[in-house]
GROMACS .gro file of C-alpha atoms in nm:
model
  378
    1MET     CA    1   1.977 -10.952   4.921
    2TRP     CA    2   1.757 -10.965   5.236
    3SER     CA    3   1.841 -10.689   5.454
    4VAL     CA    4   1.564 -10.639   5.744
    5LYS     CA    5   1.797 -10.346   5.849
    6ALA     CA    6   1.645 -10.145   5.605
    7LEU     CA    7   1.334 -10.092   5.807
    8THR     CA    8   1.533  -9.872   6.023
    9ARG     CA    9   1.577  -9.680   5.707
   10LEU     CA   10   1.283  -9.601   5.583
   11ASP     CA   11   1.107  -9.264   5.548
   12HIS     CA   12   0.871  -9.276   5.822
   13ARG     CA   13   0.641  -8.997   5.693
   14VAL     CA   14   0.578  -9.224   5.406
   15ILE     CA   15   0.400  -9.475   5.697
   16ILE     CA   16   0.176  -9.194   5.805
   17VAL     CA   17   0.038  -9.065   5.476
   18LEU     CA   18  -0.027  -9.456   5.395
   19VAL     CA   19  -0.218  -9.474   5.719
   20CYS     CA   20  -0.430  -9.202   5.660
   21LEU     CA   21  -0.500  -9.278   5.316
   22MET     CA   22  -0.590  -9.644   5.396
   23SER     CA   23  -0.796  -9.528   5.640
   24ILE     CA   24  -1.026  -9.247   5.420
   25SER     CA   25  -1.060  -9.589   5.202
   26LEU     CA   26  -1.203  -9.802   5.487
   27VAL     CA   27  -1.447  -9.495   5.567
   28VAL     CA   28  -1.559  -9.436   5.214
   29ILE     CA   29  -1.606  -9.800   5.138
   30SER     CA   30  -1.778  -9.864   5.465
   31SER     CA   31  -2.018  -9.572   5.395
   32TYR     CA   32  -2.123  -9.718   5.045
   33SER     CA   33  -2.142 -10.074   5.116
   34VAL     CA   34  -2.416 -10.107   5.397
   35PRO     CA   35  -2.667 -10.320   5.258
   36ASP     CA   36  -3.024 -10.181   5.182
   37SER     CA   37  -3.162 -10.441   5.422
   38LEU     CA   38  -3.033 -10.299   5.754
   39ASN     CA   39  -3.230 -10.051   5.964
   40PRO     CA   40  -3.114  -9.692   6.047
   41GLY     CA   41  -2.829  -9.740   6.338
   42GLU     CA   42  -2.778 -10.097   6.266
   43GLU     CA   43  -2.500 -10.054   6.044
   44PRO     CA   44  -2.203 -10.189   6.139
   45PHE     CA   45  -1.844 -10.035   5.993
   46PHE     CA   46  -1.687 -10.370   5.877
   47THR     CA   47  -1.917 -10.444   5.615
   48PRO     CA   48  -1.804 -10.691   5.378
   49MET     CA   49  -1.659 -10.514   5.157
   50VAL     CA   50  -1.452 -10.292   5.431
   51ARG     CA   51  -1.332 -10.661   5.555
   52VAL     CA   52  -1.242 -10.741   5.203
   53GLN     CA   53  -1.027 -10.417   5.164
   54LEU     CA   54  -0.873 -10.437   5.521
   55GLN     CA   55  -0.780 -10.814   5.381
   56TRP     CA   56  -0.615 -10.633   5.070
   57PHE     CA   57  -0.417 -10.343   5.296
   58LEU     CA   58  -0.272 -10.651   5.517
   59MET     CA   59  -0.116 -10.848   5.224
   60GLY     CA   60  -0.023 -10.504   5.060
   61TRP     CA   61   0.197 -10.419   5.365
   62VAL     CA   62   0.351 -10.718   5.323
   63VAL     CA   63   0.451 -10.658   5.012
   64PHE     CA   64   0.577 -10.344   5.106
   65ILE     CA   65   0.774 -10.487   5.356
   66LEU     CA   66   0.959 -10.755   5.135
   67SER     CA   67   1.026 -10.540   4.829
   68ALA     CA   68   1.174 -10.222   5.088
   69CYS     CA   69   1.388 -10.524   5.234
   70PHE     CA   70   1.512 -10.673   4.921
   71ASP     CA   71   1.809 -10.551   4.718
   72TYR     CA   72   1.690 -10.368   4.399
   73ASN     CA   73   2.021 -10.382   4.234
   74ARG     CA   74   2.000 -10.758   4.304
   75LEU     CA   75   1.708 -10.792   4.012
   76ARG     CA   76   1.909 -10.649   3.739
   77GLU     CA   77   2.021 -10.949   3.574
   78TRP     CA   78   1.633 -11.078   3.582
   79THR     CA   79   1.516 -10.761   3.398
   80TRP     CA   80   1.414 -10.917   3.063
   81LEU     CA   81   1.331 -11.235   3.241
   82LEU     CA   82   1.053 -10.992   3.417
   83TYR     CA   83   0.985 -10.785   3.111
   84LEU     CA   84   0.889 -11.099   2.901
   85LEU     CA   85   0.659 -11.217   3.197
   86VAL     CA   86   0.490 -10.894   3.143
   87LEU     CA   87   0.432 -10.943   2.815
   88GLY     CA   88   0.341 -11.287   2.844
   89SER     CA   89   0.051 -11.198   3.106
   90LEU     CA   90  -0.079 -10.934   2.858
   91VAL     CA   91  -0.095 -11.160   2.573
   92GLY     CA   92  -0.256 -11.439   2.747
   93LEU     CA   93  -0.554 -11.216   2.848
   94PHE     CA   94  -0.685 -11.213   2.463
   95PHE     CA   95  -0.733 -11.586   2.523
   96THR     CA   96  -0.922 -11.595   2.839
   97ASP     CA   97  -1.295 -11.515   2.865
   98ALA     CA   98  -1.364 -11.161   2.872
   99ILE     CA   99  -1.495 -10.991   3.234
  100GLN     CA  100  -1.745 -10.713   3.204
  101ARG     CA  101  -1.699 -10.725   2.805
  102VAL     CA  102  -1.285 -10.641   2.814
  103ASN     CA  103  -0.960 -10.864   2.852
  104ARG     CA  104  -0.830 -10.699   3.175
  105TRP     CA  105  -0.860 -10.959   3.433
  106TYR     CA  106  -0.785 -11.306   3.478
  107ARG     CA  107  -1.015 -11.473   3.722
  108ILE     CA  108  -0.824 -11.722   3.954
  109PRO     CA  109  -1.042 -12.011   4.054
  110LEU     CA  110  -1.095 -12.183   4.401
  111ILE     CA  111  -1.015 -11.854   4.556
  112HIS     CA  112  -1.262 -11.608   4.337
  113ILE     CA  113  -1.012 -11.338   4.274
  114SER     CA  114  -0.946 -11.127   3.969
  115PHE     CA  115  -0.624 -11.066   3.869
  116GLN     CA  116  -0.521 -10.710   3.636
  117PRO     CA  117  -0.145 -10.799   3.478
  118SER     CA  118  -0.160 -10.440   3.332
  119GLU     CA  119  -0.115 -10.302   3.739
  120TYR     CA  120   0.178 -10.441   3.736
  121ALA     CA  121   0.307 -10.403   3.386
  122LYS     CA  122   0.348 -10.028   3.438
  123ILE     CA  123   0.634 -10.142   3.740
  124GLY     CA  124   0.801 -10.407   3.455
  125VAL     CA  125   0.801 -10.117   3.212
  126VAL     CA  126   0.968  -9.865   3.447
  127TRP     CA  127   1.216 -10.183   3.602
  128THR     CA  128   1.314 -10.262   3.206
  129LEU     CA  129   1.335  -9.914   3.098
  130SER     CA  130   1.569  -9.823   3.372
  131TRP     CA  131   1.769 -10.082   3.348
  132PHE     CA  132   1.829 -10.064   2.961
  133LEU     CA  133   1.874  -9.657   3.005
  134GLU     CA  134   2.161  -9.718   3.259
  135ARG     CA  135   2.382  -9.945   3.026
  136ARG     CA  136   2.313  -9.724   2.752
  137ARG     CA  137   2.432  -9.423   2.965
  138ASN     CA  138   2.758  -9.353   2.711
  139ILE     CA  139   2.552  -9.334   2.423
  140ALA     CA  140   2.214  -9.222   2.565
  141SER     CA  141   2.171  -8.978   2.262
  142SER     CA  142   2.184  -9.218   1.978
  143TRP     CA  143   1.889  -9.290   1.802
  144SER     CA  144   1.937  -9.692   1.864
  145THR     CA  145   1.887  -9.604   2.231
  146CYS     CA  146   1.571  -9.411   2.167
  147PHE     CA  147   1.428  -9.679   1.947
  148PHE     CA  148   1.473  -9.945   2.170
  149SER     CA  149   1.336  -9.751   2.445
  150VAL     CA  150   1.061  -9.679   2.250
  151LEU     CA  151   0.980 -10.029   2.155
  152ILE     CA  152   1.012 -10.113   2.556
  153VAL     CA  153   0.715  -9.891   2.583
  154GLY     CA  154   0.516  -9.917   2.303
  155ILE     CA  155   0.444 -10.277   2.317
  156PRO     CA  156   0.275 -10.300   2.668
  157PHE     CA  157   0.084  -9.963   2.542
  158PHE     CA  158  -0.036 -10.110   2.259
  159LEU     CA  159  -0.119 -10.442   2.441
  160ILE     CA  160  -0.309 -10.249   2.733
  161LEU     CA  161  -0.480 -10.010   2.480
  162LYS     CA  162  -0.613 -10.353   2.286
  163GLN     CA  163  -0.815 -10.460   2.601
  164PRO     CA  164  -0.941 -10.182   2.630
  165ASP     CA  165  -0.756 -10.027   2.905
  166LEU     CA  166  -0.691  -9.614   2.785
  167GLY     CA  167  -0.638  -9.491   3.118
  168THR     CA  168  -0.386  -9.736   3.221
  169ALA     CA  169  -0.190  -9.719   2.881
  170LEU     CA  170  -0.185  -9.365   2.888
  171VAL     CA  171  -0.008  -9.358   3.227
  172LEU     CA  172   0.281  -9.519   3.046
  173LEU     CA  173   0.354  -9.217   2.816
  174PRO     CA  174   0.438  -8.921   3.074
  175MET     CA  175   0.630  -9.220   3.295
  176SER     CA  176   0.858  -9.259   2.983
  177PHE     CA  177   0.898  -8.889   2.893
  178VAL     CA  178   1.022  -8.842   3.272
  179MET     CA  179   1.265  -9.155   3.267
  180LEU     CA  180   1.362  -9.049   2.894
  181TYR     CA  181   1.487  -8.726   3.027
  182PHE     CA  182   1.649  -8.823   3.310
  183GLY     CA  183   1.809  -9.094   3.085
  184GLY     CA  184   1.983  -8.860   2.868
  185VAL     CA  185   1.806  -8.971   2.535
  186ARG     CA  186   1.829  -8.726   2.267
  187PRO     CA  187   1.686  -8.426   2.404
  188SER     CA  188   1.489  -8.297   2.057
  189ILE     CA  189   1.307  -8.645   2.070
  190VAL     CA  190   1.236  -8.584   2.427
  191LYS     CA  191   1.101  -8.239   2.343
  192GLY     CA  192   0.918  -8.320   2.055
  193MET     CA  193   0.730  -8.608   2.269
  194ALA     CA  194   0.674  -8.370   2.555
  195PHE     CA  195   0.523  -8.110   2.322
  196PHE     CA  196   0.300  -8.338   2.116
  197GLY     CA  197   0.182  -8.486   2.461
  198GLY     CA  198   0.148  -8.159   2.595
  199MET     CA  199  -0.083  -8.031   2.296
  200LEU     CA  200  -0.309  -8.344   2.300
  201LEU     CA  201  -0.349  -8.276   2.679
  202ILE     CA  202  -0.476  -7.908   2.606
  203LEU     CA  203  -0.659  -8.024   2.325
  204VAL     CA  204  -0.882  -8.291   2.583
  205ALA     CA  205  -0.871  -8.020   2.895
  206SER     CA  206  -1.015  -7.747   2.626
  207LEU     CA  207  -1.288  -7.982   2.529
  208PHE     CA  208  -1.379  -8.070   2.882
  209SER     CA  209  -1.358  -7.733   3.011
  210GLY     CA  210  -1.569  -7.600   2.763
  211LEU     CA  211  -1.367  -7.360   2.562
  212LEU     CA  212  -1.383  -7.609   2.265
  213PRO     CA  213  -1.712  -7.715   2.148
  214TYR     CA  214  -1.783  -8.107   2.133
  215GLU     CA  215  -1.999  -8.098   1.856
  216THR     CA  216  -1.817  -7.835   1.660
  217LEU     CA  217  -1.482  -8.086   1.675
  218ARG     CA  218  -1.685  -8.401   1.559
  219PRO     CA  219  -1.663  -8.342   1.162
  220TYR     CA  220  -1.267  -8.324   1.222
  221ALA     CA  221  -1.199  -8.594   1.497
  222THR     CA  222  -1.396  -8.850   1.340
  223HIS     CA  223  -1.180  -8.863   1.049
  224ILE     CA  224  -0.890  -8.974   1.283
  225LEU     CA  225  -1.128  -9.160   1.528
  226LYS     CA  226  -1.402  -9.389   1.496
  227GLU     CA  227  -1.752  -9.261   1.669
  228TYR     CA  228  -1.725  -9.520   1.979
  229GLN     CA  229  -1.380  -9.407   2.062
  230PHE     CA  230  -1.484  -8.964   1.989
  231GLU     CA  231  -1.781  -9.055   2.187
  232ARG     CA  232  -1.528  -9.110   2.514
  233LEU     CA  233  -1.426  -8.772   2.471
  234ASN     CA  234  -1.769  -8.629   2.557
  235PRO     CA  235  -1.774  -8.382   2.839
  236ALA     CA  236  -2.186  -8.429   2.905
  237THR     CA  237  -2.171  -8.793   2.966
  238PRO     CA  238  -2.416  -8.931   3.286
  239HIS     CA  239  -2.145  -9.039   3.480
  240GLN     CA  240  -1.939  -8.677   3.448
  241LYS     CA  241  -2.256  -8.477   3.545
  242ALA     CA  242  -2.316  -8.721   3.837
  243ALA     CA  243  -1.949  -8.684   3.958
  244ALA     CA  244  -1.972  -8.300   3.933
  245THR     CA  245  -2.297  -8.299   4.087
  246ALA     CA  246  -2.173  -8.519   4.390
  247ILE     CA  247  -1.861  -8.254   4.465
  248GLY     CA  248  -2.110  -7.978   4.441
  249LEU     CA  249  -2.331  -8.091   4.688
  250GLY     CA  250  -2.030  -8.115   4.946
  251GLY     CA  251  -2.004  -7.753   4.950
  252TRP     CA  252  -1.736  -7.710   5.165
  253SER     CA  253  -1.789  -7.902   5.492
  254GLY     CA  254  -1.952  -8.165   5.335
  255VAL     CA  255  -2.286  -8.354   5.399
  256GLY     CA  256  -2.148  -8.586   5.664
  257TRP     CA  257  -2.057  -8.941   5.690
  258ARG     CA  258  -2.311  -9.181   5.551
  259GLN     CA  259  -2.548  -8.884   5.492
  260SER     CA  260  -2.529  -8.902   5.134
  261SER     CA  261  -2.836  -8.825   4.960
  262TYR     CA  262  -2.689  -8.847   4.624
  263SER     CA  263  -2.428  -9.125   4.623
  264GLY     CA  264  -2.554  -9.289   4.848
  265ARG     CA  265  -2.878  -9.382   4.692
  266GLY     CA  266  -2.687  -9.476   4.361
  267TRP     CA  267  -2.695  -9.177   4.143
  268LEU     CA  268  -2.333  -9.156   4.118
  269PRO     CA  269  -2.157  -9.479   3.970
  270TYR     CA  270  -1.913  -9.670   4.138
  271PRO     CA  271  -1.901  -9.453   4.445
  272TYR     CA  272  -1.597  -9.685   4.606
  273THR     CA  273  -1.419  -9.753   4.312
  274ASP     CA  274  -1.344  -9.533   4.001
  275SER     CA  275  -1.562  -9.250   4.144
  276VAL     CA  276  -1.477  -9.260   4.525
  277PHE     CA  277  -1.319  -8.914   4.443
  278PRO     CA  278  -1.647  -8.721   4.412
  279ALA     CA  279  -1.836  -8.939   4.674
  280PHE     CA  280  -1.587  -8.878   4.946
  281GLY     CA  281  -1.624  -8.463   4.842
  282GLU     CA  282  -1.980  -8.502   4.880
  283GLU     CA  283  -1.949  -8.631   5.236
  284PHE     CA  284  -1.632  -8.475   5.364
  285GLY     CA  285  -1.662  -8.120   5.087
  286LEU     CA  286  -1.404  -7.956   4.960
  287MET     CA  287  -1.170  -7.937   5.328
  288GLY     CA  288  -1.179  -8.310   5.284
  289LEU     CA  289  -1.076  -8.328   4.932
  290PHE     CA  290  -0.808  -8.061   5.027
  291PHE     CA  291  -0.682  -8.295   5.264
  292LEU     CA  292  -0.682  -8.573   5.079
  293MET     CA  293  -0.460  -8.392   4.771
  294GLY     CA  294  -0.206  -8.276   5.061
  295LEU     CA  295  -0.197  -8.627   5.159
  296TYR     CA  296  -0.064  -8.727   4.806
  297TYR     CA  297   0.107  -8.422   4.757
  298CYS     CA  298   0.337  -8.544   5.046
  299LEU     CA  299   0.335  -8.867   4.884
  300ILE     CA  300   0.455  -8.771   4.523
  301HIS     CA  301   0.708  -8.518   4.711
  302PHE     CA  302   0.862  -8.798   4.931
  303GLY     CA  303   0.899  -8.980   4.583
  304PHE     CA  304   1.077  -8.729   4.416
  305GLN     CA  305   1.288  -8.687   4.752
  306VAL     CA  306   1.402  -9.067   4.678
  307THR     CA  307   1.481  -8.979   4.335
  308ALA     CA  308   1.723  -8.654   4.420
  309VAL     CA  309   1.886  -8.923   4.691
  310ALA     CA  310   1.941  -9.219   4.517
  311LYS     CA  311   2.305  -9.343   4.528
  312ASP     CA  312   2.324  -9.443   4.157
  313SER     CA  313   2.139  -9.392   3.811
  314PHE     CA  314   1.957  -9.726   3.819
  315GLY     CA  315   1.779  -9.598   4.127
  316GLN     CA  316   1.732  -9.282   4.029
  317LEU     CA  317   1.623  -9.346   3.697
  318LEU     CA  318   1.374  -9.643   3.858
  319SER     CA  319   1.240  -9.404   4.164
  320ALA     CA  320   1.145  -9.111   3.911
  321GLY     CA  321   0.964  -9.356   3.661
  322VAL     CA  322   0.785  -9.509   3.972
  323THR     CA  323   0.713  -9.161   4.108
  324VAL     CA  324   0.538  -9.019   3.812
  325TYR     CA  325   0.352  -9.359   3.764
  326LEU     CA  326   0.193  -9.306   4.119
  327ALA     CA  327   0.116  -8.898   4.039
  328MET     CA  328  -0.016  -8.991   3.660
  329HIS     CA  329  -0.259  -9.205   3.859
  330ILE     CA  330  -0.358  -8.978   4.057
  331LEU     CA  331  -0.409  -8.688   3.851
  332VAL     CA  332  -0.573  -8.886   3.589
  333ASN     CA  333  -0.833  -9.010   3.836
  334ILE     CA  334  -0.883  -8.666   3.952
  335GLY     CA  335  -0.914  -8.492   3.644
  336MET     CA  336  -1.157  -8.760   3.536
  337MET     CA  337  -1.394  -8.675   3.835
  338SER     CA  338  -1.339  -8.351   3.813
  339GLY     CA  339  -1.481  -8.318   3.443
  340LEU     CA  340  -1.124  -8.207   3.307
  341LEU     CA  341  -1.023  -8.571   3.138
  342PRO     CA  342  -1.221  -8.863   2.986
  343ILE     CA  343  -1.340  -9.111   3.246
  344THR     CA  344  -1.117  -9.382   3.158
  345GLY     CA  345  -1.134  -9.617   3.479
  346VAL     CA  346  -0.816  -9.539   3.652
  347PRO     CA  347  -0.821  -9.597   4.013
  348LEU     CA  348  -0.772  -9.337   4.272
  349LEU     CA  349  -0.455  -9.492   4.467
  350LEU     CA  350  -0.539  -9.662   4.780
  351ILE     CA  351  -0.861  -9.492   4.799
  352SER     CA  352  -1.056  -9.737   4.542
  353TYR     CA  353  -1.175 -10.073   4.643
  354GLY     CA  354  -0.991 -10.351   4.477
  355GLY     CA  355  -0.669 -10.569   4.504
  356SER     CA  356  -0.466 -10.535   4.197
  357SER     CA  357  -0.427 -10.195   4.249
  358ILE     CA  358  -0.344 -10.171   4.635
  359LEU     CA  359  -0.089 -10.440   4.578
  360SER     CA  360   0.114 -10.284   4.270
  361THR     CA  361   0.065  -9.953   4.464
  362MET     CA  362   0.279 -10.097   4.760
  363LEU     CA  363   0.461 -10.271   4.526
  364ALA     CA  364   0.615  -9.940   4.402
  365LEU     CA  365   0.589  -9.782   4.739
  366GLY     CA  366   0.830 -10.056   4.861
  367ILE     CA  367   1.039 -10.004   4.572
  368LEU     CA  368   1.127  -9.634   4.639
  369GLN     CA  369   1.150  -9.706   5.027
  370ASN     CA  370   1.429  -9.945   4.905
  371ILE     CA  371   1.612  -9.743   4.688
  372TYR     CA  372   1.565  -9.461   5.005
  373SER     CA  373   1.698  -9.683   5.258
  374GLN     CA  374   2.009  -9.752   5.028
  375ARG     CA  375   2.129  -9.357   4.962
  376PHE     CA  376   2.421  -9.388   5.195
  377MET     CA  377   2.540  -9.752   5.105
  378PHE     CA  378   2.831  -9.761   4.858
   0.00000   0.00000   0.00000
């Protein structure tokens, strides 16, 4: 069940990428979490928030190693229990007190830590759908397979949407499309879902790029959406403008670490959580952002390489779903901070401050490495 030898078969390129991403995270958080009471030149690198983030990273590495060493095939028989735990944790949120006016987190007493189950629900959905599609591979094109696949994804999708957490819910959709494609589900269904999702994405991108005037669309959109829901699609919110300004001020090479005169003075909301991408861009410019996106490209490329060498269909489906889940988090965060998508609160993987995202991401990457380490085992 547990195999320490699996560590010798890991893709060590991933380790290098993860260390680089975590280092960038600590640098950005250190820059924007310095107490105002300190005099210039007295700012320590290891601020309180940096120390907390470092603790989360250390716990993340433990999760990564444990999930990389554990045989993923041994958990198949526990799939439905895992799925029911996911649903139970999402339903339980509505019986707790709201935090920041939304029902997204459990607050753990004594240790004062908040736990966000939707981060782990995405991995649970990927696992359950992989297990189901593998078991139905001989009748994958049947309507019953399609129906139950949509049901597996649809229940947690609407529970997460109800919190409300639109960004996290939307990550489930493209992830599901790819898994249904690899699972051999009826092609017409997959094409129809992909076409609908693509048209919706083009519509939103056209709205945020200015090709489609926001006020022109209002009379038609409010027949389908409520007024407050349509306001989320406003491309001219203060947060959107602040993100674009921060990236623009960074220019090509940036203003320098801890030299920010815009994000560092509070003009950019949440500079070390949701808005970490433009905050990093102001200090390190387009060169820094290109380097960051290059690291993410390597991470996703390595993930799809795992899909290509997986030894069984379960591993192939699982790795494809996990990789798309990681890719969508990256694309959605960068898209919303670049003014192409509405701001929905999706963190930037391994860069944004916060524990739930770090642990779930390291768990997902550990699962990928688990599949990769067993590629030549029969």
